[in-house]
PDB file of C-alpha atoms in Angstrom:
ATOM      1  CA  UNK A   1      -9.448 -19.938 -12.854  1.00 95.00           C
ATOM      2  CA  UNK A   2     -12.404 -18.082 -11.313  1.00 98.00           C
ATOM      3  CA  UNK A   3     -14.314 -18.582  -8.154  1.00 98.00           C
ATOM      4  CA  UNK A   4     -17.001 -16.288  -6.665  1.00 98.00           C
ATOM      5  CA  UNK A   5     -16.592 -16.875  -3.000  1.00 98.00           C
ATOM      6  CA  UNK A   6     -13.213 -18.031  -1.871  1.00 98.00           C
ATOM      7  CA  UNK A   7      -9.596 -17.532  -0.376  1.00 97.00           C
ATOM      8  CA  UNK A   8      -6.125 -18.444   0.077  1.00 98.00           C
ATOM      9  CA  UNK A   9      -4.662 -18.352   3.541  1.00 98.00           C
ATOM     10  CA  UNK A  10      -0.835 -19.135   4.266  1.00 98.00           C
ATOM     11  CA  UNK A  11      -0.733 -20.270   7.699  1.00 98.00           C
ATOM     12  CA  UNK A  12       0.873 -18.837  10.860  1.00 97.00           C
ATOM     13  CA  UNK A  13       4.676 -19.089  10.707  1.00 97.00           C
ATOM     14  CA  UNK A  14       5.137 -20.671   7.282  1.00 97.00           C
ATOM     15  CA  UNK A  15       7.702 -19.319   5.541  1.00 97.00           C
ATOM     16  CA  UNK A  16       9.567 -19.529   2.141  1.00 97.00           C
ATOM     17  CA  UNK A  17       5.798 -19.422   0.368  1.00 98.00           C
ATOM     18  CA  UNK A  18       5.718 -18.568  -3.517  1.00 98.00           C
ATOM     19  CA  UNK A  19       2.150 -17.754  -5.076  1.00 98.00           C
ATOM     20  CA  UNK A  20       1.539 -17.456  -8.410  1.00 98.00           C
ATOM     21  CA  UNK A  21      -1.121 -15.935  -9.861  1.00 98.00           C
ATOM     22  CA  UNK A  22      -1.320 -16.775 -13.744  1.00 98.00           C
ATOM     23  CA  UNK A  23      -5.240 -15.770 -14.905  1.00 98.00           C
ATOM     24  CA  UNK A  24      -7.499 -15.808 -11.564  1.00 98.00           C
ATOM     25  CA  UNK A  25     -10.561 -13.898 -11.043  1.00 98.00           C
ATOM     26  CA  UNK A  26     -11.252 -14.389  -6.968  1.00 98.00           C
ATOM     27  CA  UNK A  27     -13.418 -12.905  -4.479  1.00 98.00           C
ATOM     28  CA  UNK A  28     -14.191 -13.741  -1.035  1.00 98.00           C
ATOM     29  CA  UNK A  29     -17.640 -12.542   0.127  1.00 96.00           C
ATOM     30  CA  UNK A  30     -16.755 -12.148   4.129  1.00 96.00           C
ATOM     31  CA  UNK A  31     -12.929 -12.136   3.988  1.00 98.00           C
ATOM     32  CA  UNK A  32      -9.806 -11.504   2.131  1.00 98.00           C
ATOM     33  CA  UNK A  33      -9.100 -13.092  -0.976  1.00 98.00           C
ATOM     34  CA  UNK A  34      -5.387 -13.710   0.644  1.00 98.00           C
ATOM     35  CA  UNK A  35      -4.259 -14.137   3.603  1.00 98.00           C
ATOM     36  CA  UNK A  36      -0.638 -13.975   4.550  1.00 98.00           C
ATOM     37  CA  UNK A  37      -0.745 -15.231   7.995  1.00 97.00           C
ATOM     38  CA  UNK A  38       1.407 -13.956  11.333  1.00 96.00           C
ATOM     39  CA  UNK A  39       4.945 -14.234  10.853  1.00 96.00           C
ATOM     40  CA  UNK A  40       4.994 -15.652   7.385  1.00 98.00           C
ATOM     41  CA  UNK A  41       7.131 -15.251   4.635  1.00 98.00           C
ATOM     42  CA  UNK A  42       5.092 -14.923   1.223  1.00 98.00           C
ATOM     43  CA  UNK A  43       5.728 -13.948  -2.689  1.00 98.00           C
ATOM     44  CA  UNK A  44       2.514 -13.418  -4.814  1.00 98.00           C
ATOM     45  CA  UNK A  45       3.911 -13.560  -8.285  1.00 98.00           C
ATOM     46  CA  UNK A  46       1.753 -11.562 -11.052  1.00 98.00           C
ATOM     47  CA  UNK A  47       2.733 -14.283 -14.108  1.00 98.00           C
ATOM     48  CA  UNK A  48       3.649 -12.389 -17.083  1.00 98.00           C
ATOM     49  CA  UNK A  49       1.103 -11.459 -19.999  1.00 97.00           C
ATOM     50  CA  UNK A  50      -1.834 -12.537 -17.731  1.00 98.00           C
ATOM     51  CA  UNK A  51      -4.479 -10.232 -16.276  1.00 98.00           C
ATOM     52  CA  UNK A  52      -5.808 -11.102 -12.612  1.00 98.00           C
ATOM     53  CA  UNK A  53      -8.518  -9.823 -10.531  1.00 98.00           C
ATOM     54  CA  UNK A  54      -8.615 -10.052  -6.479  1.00 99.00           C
ATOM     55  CA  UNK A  55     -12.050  -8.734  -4.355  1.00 98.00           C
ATOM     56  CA  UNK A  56     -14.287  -8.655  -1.616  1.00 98.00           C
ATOM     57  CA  UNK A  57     -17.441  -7.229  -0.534  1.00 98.00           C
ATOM     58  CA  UNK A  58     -18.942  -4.492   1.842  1.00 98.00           C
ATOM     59  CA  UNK A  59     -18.768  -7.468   4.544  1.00 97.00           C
ATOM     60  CA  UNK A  60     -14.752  -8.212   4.556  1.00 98.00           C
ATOM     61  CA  UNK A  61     -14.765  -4.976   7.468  1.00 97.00           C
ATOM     62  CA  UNK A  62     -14.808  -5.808  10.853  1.00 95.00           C
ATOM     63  CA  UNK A  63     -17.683  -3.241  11.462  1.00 95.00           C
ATOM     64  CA  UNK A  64     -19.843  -5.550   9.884  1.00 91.00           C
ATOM     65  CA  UNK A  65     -19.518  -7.877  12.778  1.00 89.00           C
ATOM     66  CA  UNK A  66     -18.334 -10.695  10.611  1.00 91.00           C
ATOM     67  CA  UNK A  67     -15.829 -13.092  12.173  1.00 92.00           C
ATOM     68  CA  UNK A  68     -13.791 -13.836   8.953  1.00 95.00           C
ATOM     69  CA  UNK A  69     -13.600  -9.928   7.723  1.00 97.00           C
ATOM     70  CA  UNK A  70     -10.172  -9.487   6.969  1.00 97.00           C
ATOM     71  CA  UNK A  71     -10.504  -5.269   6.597  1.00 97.00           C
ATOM     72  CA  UNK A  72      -8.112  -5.740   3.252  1.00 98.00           C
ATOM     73  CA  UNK A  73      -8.679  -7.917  -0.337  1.00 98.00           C
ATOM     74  CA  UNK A  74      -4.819  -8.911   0.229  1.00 98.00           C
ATOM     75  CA  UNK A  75      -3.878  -9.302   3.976  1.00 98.00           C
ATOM     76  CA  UNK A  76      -0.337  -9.233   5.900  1.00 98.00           C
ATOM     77  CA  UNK A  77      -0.357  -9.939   9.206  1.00 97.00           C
ATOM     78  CA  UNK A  78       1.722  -9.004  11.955  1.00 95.00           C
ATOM     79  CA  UNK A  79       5.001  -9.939  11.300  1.00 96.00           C
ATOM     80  CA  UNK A  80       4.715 -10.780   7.943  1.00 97.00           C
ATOM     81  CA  UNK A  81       6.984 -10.466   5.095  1.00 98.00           C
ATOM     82  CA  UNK A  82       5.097 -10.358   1.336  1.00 98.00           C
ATOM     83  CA  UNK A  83       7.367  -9.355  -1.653  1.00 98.00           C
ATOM     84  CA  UNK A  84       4.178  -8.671  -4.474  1.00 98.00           C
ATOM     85  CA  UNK A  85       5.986  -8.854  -7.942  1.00 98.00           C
ATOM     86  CA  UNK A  86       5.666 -10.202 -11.479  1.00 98.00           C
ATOM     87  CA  UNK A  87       5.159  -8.667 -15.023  1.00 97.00           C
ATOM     88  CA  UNK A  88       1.952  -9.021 -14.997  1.00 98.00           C
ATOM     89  CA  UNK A  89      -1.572  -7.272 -14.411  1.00 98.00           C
ATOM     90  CA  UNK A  90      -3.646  -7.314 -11.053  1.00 98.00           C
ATOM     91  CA  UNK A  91      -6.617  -5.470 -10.633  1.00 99.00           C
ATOM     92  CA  UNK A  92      -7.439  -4.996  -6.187  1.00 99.00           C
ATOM     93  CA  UNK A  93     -11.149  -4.138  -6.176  1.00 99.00           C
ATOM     94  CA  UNK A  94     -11.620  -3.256  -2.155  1.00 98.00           C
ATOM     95  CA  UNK A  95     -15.390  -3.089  -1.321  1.00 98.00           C
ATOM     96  CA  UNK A  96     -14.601  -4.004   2.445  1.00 98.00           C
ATOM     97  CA  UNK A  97     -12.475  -1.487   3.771  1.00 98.00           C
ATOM     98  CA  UNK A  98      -8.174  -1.172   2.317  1.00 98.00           C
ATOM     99  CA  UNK A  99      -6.981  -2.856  -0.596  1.00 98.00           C
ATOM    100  CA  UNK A 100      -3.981  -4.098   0.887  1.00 98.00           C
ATOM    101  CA  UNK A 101      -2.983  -3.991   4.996  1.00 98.00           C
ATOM    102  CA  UNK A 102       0.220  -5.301   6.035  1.00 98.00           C
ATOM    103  CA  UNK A 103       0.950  -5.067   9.887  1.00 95.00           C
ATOM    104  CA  UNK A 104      -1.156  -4.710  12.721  1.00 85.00           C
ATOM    105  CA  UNK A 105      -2.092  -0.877  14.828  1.00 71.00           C
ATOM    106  CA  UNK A 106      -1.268  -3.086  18.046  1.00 66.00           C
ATOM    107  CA  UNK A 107       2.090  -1.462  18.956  1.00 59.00           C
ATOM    108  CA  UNK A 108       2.760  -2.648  21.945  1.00 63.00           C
ATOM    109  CA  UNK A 109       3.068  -6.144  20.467  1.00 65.00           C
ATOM    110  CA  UNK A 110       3.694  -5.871  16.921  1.00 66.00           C
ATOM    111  CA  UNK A 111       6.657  -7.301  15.254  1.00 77.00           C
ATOM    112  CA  UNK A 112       7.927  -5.834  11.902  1.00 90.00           C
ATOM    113  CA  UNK A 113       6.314  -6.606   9.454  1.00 96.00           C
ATOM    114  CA  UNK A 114       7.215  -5.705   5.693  1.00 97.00           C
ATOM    115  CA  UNK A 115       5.339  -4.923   2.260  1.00 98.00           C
ATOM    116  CA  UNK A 116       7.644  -4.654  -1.150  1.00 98.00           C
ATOM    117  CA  UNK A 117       6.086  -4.356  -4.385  1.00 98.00           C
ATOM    118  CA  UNK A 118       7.906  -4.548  -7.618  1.00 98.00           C
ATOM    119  CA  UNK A 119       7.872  -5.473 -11.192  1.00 97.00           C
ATOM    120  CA  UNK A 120       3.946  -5.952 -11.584  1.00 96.00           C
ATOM    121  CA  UNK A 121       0.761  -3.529 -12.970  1.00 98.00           C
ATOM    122  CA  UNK A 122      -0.970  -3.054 -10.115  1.00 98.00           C
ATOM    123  CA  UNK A 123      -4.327  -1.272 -10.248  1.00 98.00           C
ATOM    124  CA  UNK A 124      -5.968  -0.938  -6.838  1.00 98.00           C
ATOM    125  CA  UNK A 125      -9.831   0.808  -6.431  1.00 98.00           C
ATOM    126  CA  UNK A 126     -10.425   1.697  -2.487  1.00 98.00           C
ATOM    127  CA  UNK A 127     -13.489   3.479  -2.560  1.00 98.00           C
ATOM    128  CA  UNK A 128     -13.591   2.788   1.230  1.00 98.00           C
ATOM    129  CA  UNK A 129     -10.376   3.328   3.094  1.00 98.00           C
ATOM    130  CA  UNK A 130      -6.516   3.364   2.128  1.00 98.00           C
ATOM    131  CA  UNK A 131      -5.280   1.724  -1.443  1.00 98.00           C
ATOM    132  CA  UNK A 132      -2.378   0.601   0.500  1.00 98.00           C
ATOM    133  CA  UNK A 133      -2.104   0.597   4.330  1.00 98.00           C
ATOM    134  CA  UNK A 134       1.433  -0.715   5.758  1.00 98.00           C
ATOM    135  CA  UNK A 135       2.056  -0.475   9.512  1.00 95.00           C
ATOM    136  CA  UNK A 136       6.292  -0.632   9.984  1.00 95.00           C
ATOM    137  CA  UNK A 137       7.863  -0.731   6.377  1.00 97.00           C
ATOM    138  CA  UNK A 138       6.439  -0.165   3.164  1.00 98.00           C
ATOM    139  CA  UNK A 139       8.880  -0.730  -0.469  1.00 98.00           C
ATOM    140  CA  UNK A 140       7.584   0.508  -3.296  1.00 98.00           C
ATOM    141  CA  UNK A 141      10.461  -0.616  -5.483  1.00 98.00           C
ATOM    142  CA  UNK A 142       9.167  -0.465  -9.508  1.00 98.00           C
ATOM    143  CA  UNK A 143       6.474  -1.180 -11.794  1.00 98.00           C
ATOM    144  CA  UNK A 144       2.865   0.483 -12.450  1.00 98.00           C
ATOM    145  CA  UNK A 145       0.747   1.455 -10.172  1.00 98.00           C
ATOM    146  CA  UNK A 146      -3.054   3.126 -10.121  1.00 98.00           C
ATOM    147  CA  UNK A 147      -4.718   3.791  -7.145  1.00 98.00           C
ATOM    148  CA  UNK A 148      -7.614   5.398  -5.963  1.00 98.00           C
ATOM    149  CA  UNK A 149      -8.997   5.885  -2.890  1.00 98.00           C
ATOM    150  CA  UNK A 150     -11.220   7.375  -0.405  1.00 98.00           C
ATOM    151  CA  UNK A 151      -8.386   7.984   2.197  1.00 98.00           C
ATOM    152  CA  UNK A 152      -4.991   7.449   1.504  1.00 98.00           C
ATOM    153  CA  UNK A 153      -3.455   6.237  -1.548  1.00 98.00           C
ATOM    154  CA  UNK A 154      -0.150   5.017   0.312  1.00 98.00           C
ATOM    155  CA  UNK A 155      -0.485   4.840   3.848  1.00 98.00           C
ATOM    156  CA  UNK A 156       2.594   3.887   6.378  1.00 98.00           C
ATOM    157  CA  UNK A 157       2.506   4.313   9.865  1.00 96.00           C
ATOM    158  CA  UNK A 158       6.609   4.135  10.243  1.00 96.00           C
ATOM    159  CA  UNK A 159       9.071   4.034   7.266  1.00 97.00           C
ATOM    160  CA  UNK A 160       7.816   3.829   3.318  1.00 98.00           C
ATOM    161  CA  UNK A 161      10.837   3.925   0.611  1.00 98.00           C
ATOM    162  CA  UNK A 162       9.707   5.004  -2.918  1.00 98.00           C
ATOM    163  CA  UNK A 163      12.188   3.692  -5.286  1.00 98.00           C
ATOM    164  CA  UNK A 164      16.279   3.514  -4.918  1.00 97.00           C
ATOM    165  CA  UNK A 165      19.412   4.841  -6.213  1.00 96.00           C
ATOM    166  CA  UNK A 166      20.208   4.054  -9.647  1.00 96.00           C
ATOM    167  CA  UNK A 167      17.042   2.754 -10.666  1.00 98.00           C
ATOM    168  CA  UNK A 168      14.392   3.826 -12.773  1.00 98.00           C
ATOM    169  CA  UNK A 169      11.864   3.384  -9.698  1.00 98.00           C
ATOM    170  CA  UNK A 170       7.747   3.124 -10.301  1.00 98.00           C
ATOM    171  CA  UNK A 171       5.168   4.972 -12.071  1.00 98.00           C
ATOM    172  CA  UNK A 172       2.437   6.049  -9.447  1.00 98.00           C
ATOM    173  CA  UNK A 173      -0.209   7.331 -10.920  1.00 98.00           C
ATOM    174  CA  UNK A 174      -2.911   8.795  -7.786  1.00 98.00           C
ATOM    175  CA  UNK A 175      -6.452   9.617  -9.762  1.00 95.00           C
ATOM    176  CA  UNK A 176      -7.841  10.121  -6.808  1.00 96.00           C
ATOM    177  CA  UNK A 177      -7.919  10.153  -2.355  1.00 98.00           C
ATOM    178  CA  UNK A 178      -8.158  12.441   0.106  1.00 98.00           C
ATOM    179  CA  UNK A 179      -4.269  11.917   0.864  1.00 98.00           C
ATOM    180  CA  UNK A 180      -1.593  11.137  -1.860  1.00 98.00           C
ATOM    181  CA  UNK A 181       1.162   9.013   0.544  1.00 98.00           C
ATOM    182  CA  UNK A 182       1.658   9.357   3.665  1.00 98.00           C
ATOM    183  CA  UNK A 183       4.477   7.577   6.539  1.00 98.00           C
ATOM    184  CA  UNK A 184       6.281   8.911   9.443  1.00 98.00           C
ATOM    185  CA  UNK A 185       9.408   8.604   7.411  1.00 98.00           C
ATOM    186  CA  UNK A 186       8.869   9.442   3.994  1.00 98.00           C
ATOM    187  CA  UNK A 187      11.936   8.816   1.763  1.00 98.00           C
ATOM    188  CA  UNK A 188      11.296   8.890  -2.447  1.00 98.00           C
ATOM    189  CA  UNK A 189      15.142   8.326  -4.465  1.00 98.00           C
ATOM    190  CA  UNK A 190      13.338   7.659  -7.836  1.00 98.00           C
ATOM    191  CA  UNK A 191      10.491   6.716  -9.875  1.00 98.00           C
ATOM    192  CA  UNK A 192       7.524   8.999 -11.527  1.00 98.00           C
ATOM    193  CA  UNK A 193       4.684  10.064  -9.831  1.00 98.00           C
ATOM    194  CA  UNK A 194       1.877  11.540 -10.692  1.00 98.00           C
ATOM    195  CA  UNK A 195      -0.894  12.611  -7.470  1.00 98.00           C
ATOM    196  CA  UNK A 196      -3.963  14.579  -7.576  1.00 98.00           C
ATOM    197  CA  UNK A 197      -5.896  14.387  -3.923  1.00 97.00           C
ATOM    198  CA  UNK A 198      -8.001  16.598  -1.904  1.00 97.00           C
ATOM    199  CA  UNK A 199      -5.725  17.266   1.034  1.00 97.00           C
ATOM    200  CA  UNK A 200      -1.592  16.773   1.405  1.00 98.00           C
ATOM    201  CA  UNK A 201       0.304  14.891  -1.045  1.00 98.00           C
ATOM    202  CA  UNK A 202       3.271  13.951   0.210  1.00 98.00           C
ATOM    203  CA  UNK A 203       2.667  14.225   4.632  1.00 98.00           C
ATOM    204  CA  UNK A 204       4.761  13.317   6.737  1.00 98.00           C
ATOM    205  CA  UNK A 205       3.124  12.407  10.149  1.00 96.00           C
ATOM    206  CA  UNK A 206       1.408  10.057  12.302  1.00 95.00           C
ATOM    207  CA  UNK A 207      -0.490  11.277  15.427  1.00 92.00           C
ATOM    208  CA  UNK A 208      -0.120   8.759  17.300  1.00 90.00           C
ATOM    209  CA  UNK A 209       3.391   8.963  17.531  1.00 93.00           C
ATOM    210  CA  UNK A 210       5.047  11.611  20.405  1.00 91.00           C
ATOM    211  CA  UNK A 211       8.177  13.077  20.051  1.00 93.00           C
ATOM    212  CA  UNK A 212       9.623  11.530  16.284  1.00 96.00           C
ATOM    213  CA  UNK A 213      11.486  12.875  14.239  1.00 97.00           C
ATOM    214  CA  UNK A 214       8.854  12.972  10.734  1.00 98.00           C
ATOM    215  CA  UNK A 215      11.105  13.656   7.504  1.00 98.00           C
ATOM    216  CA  UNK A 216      10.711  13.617   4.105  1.00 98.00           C
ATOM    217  CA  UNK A 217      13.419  13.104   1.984  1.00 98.00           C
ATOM    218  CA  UNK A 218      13.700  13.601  -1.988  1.00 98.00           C
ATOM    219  CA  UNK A 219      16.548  12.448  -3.783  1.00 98.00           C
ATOM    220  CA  UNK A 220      15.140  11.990  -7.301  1.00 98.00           C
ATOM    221  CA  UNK A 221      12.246  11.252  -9.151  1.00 98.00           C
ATOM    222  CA  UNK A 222      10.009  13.202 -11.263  1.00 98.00           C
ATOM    223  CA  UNK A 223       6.572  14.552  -8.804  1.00 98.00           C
ATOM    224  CA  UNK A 224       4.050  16.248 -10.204  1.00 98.00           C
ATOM    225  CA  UNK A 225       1.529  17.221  -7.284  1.00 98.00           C
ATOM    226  CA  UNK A 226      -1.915  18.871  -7.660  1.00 98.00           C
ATOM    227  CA  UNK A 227      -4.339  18.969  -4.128  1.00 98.00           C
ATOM    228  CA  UNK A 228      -7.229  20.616  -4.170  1.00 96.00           C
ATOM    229  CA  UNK A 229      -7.307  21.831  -0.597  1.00 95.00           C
ATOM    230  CA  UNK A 230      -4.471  21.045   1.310  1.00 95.00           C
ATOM    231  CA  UNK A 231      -0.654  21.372   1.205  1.00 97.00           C
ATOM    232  CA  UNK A 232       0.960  19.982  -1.749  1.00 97.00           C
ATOM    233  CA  UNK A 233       4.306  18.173   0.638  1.00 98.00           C
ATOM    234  CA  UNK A 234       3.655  19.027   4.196  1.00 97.00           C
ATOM    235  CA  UNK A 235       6.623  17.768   6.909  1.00 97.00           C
ATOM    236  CA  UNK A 236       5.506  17.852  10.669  1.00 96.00           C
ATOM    237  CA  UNK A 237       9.509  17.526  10.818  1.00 97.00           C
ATOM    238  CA  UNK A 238      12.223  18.210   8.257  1.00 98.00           C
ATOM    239  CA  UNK A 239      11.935  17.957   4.557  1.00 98.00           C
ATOM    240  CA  UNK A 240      14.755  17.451   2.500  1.00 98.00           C
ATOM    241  CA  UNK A 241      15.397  18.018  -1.222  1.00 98.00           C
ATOM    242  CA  UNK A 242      18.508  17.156  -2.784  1.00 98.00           C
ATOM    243  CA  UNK A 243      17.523  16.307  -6.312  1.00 97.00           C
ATOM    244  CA  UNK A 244      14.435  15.605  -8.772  1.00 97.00           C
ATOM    245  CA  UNK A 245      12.022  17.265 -11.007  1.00 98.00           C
ATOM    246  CA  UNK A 246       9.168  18.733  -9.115  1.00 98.00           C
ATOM    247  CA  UNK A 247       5.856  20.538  -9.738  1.00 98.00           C
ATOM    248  CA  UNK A 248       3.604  21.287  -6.877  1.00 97.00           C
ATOM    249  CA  UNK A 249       0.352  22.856  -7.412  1.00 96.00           C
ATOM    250  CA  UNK A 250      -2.630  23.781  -4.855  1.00 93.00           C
TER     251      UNK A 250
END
């Protein structure tokens, strides 16, 4: 169905959740569309041969000064864990700030929270902030992704895995952000990707970590990197490439 001004929230601690999504058209004015509550355990399910559309508005971002503003159209809380899968389509439209955040920046009392996405089309429009913005762990597993964004396309402040061993992995397509992916840990085994971006795109990094060990890691995959300004796979630690089909142009 189709509502203008409305949202699903999975409660604190609930786990064991399974959302499907089969033909729904949903904003939320002052909030996020979805909300997977602290410490839940939540799988949005993109039903096959149907075409879904999640947004929100310039006042889902906490500078606004709204109570509800979620700063994402799908959010994960701290602790989380939200598998986002199906053979479907789902369009993010992010007019508030990411199009989806999974963790929280507190460090000192986060818990681990986890993001994997498989399976599904997944187009995500972040003229704001990130396209996707994971704070411990971050699977990108499979399936068809478009993003663009106005920061990072995929964001992680610890540990993102692109693809696995074996597998065919995703097909990334970045049109367009500042940053292609970025994580402290950086690890890509398969998948296709295609990134053009205005600064790095591939980084590993995060300043606000002292003293870690930053890698990235290549193992397979087909990359084919184009930044305008920056460095097309810049490691503030060790970069490792042991196999794949790679093009990097700046």
């Amino acid at each position: 169905g189709s509502c203008s001004d409305g949202n699903i929230a999975v409660e604190k601690g609930v786990s064991d959740v399974h959302l499907v999504l089969n033909g729904l058209n949903l904003t939320a004015k002052e909030t996020a569309p979805i909300v997977c509550g602290k410490e839940t355990q939540v799988t949005i399910e993109v039903s096959a041969d149907t075409e879904n559309t999640l947004a929100d508005t310039p006042q889902n971002n906490t500078d606004t000064g709204k109570t509800n503003a979620e700063n994402a159209v799908i959010k994960c809380k701290d602790g989380s864990q939200v598998t986002l899968c199906g053979s479907g389509s789902l369009t993010v439209n992010a007019n508030g700030k990411n199009g989806i955040k999974s963790g929280t920046t507190d460090s000192e009392t986060a818990q681990d929270a986890s993001l994997t996405i498989r399976e599904l089309t997944l187009t995500i429009n972040a003229p704001v902030n990130d396209a996707i913005n994971a704070e411990q762990l971050l699977n990108v597993e499979s399936g068809t992704l478009t993003l663009d964004a106005a920061d990072d396309a995929l964001h992680c402040d610890l540990v993102m895995n692109i693809g696995a061993d074996g597998t065919e992995g995703p097909t990334l397509t970045i049109a367009n952000a500042y940053e292609g992916i970025e994580a402290a840990v950086l690890n890509i085994a398969s998948g296709s990707m295609d990134i053009t971006c205005e600064d790095d795109c591939l980084n590993a990094g995060n300043s606000s970590l002292t003293n870690y060990d930053f890698e990235i890691n290549i193992s397979g995959g087909t990359i084919r990197a184009y930044t305008t300004a920056g460095d097309g796979f810049d490691s503030n630690g060790t970069m490792t490439i042991s196999c794949g089909d790679i093009e990097v142009w700046t």
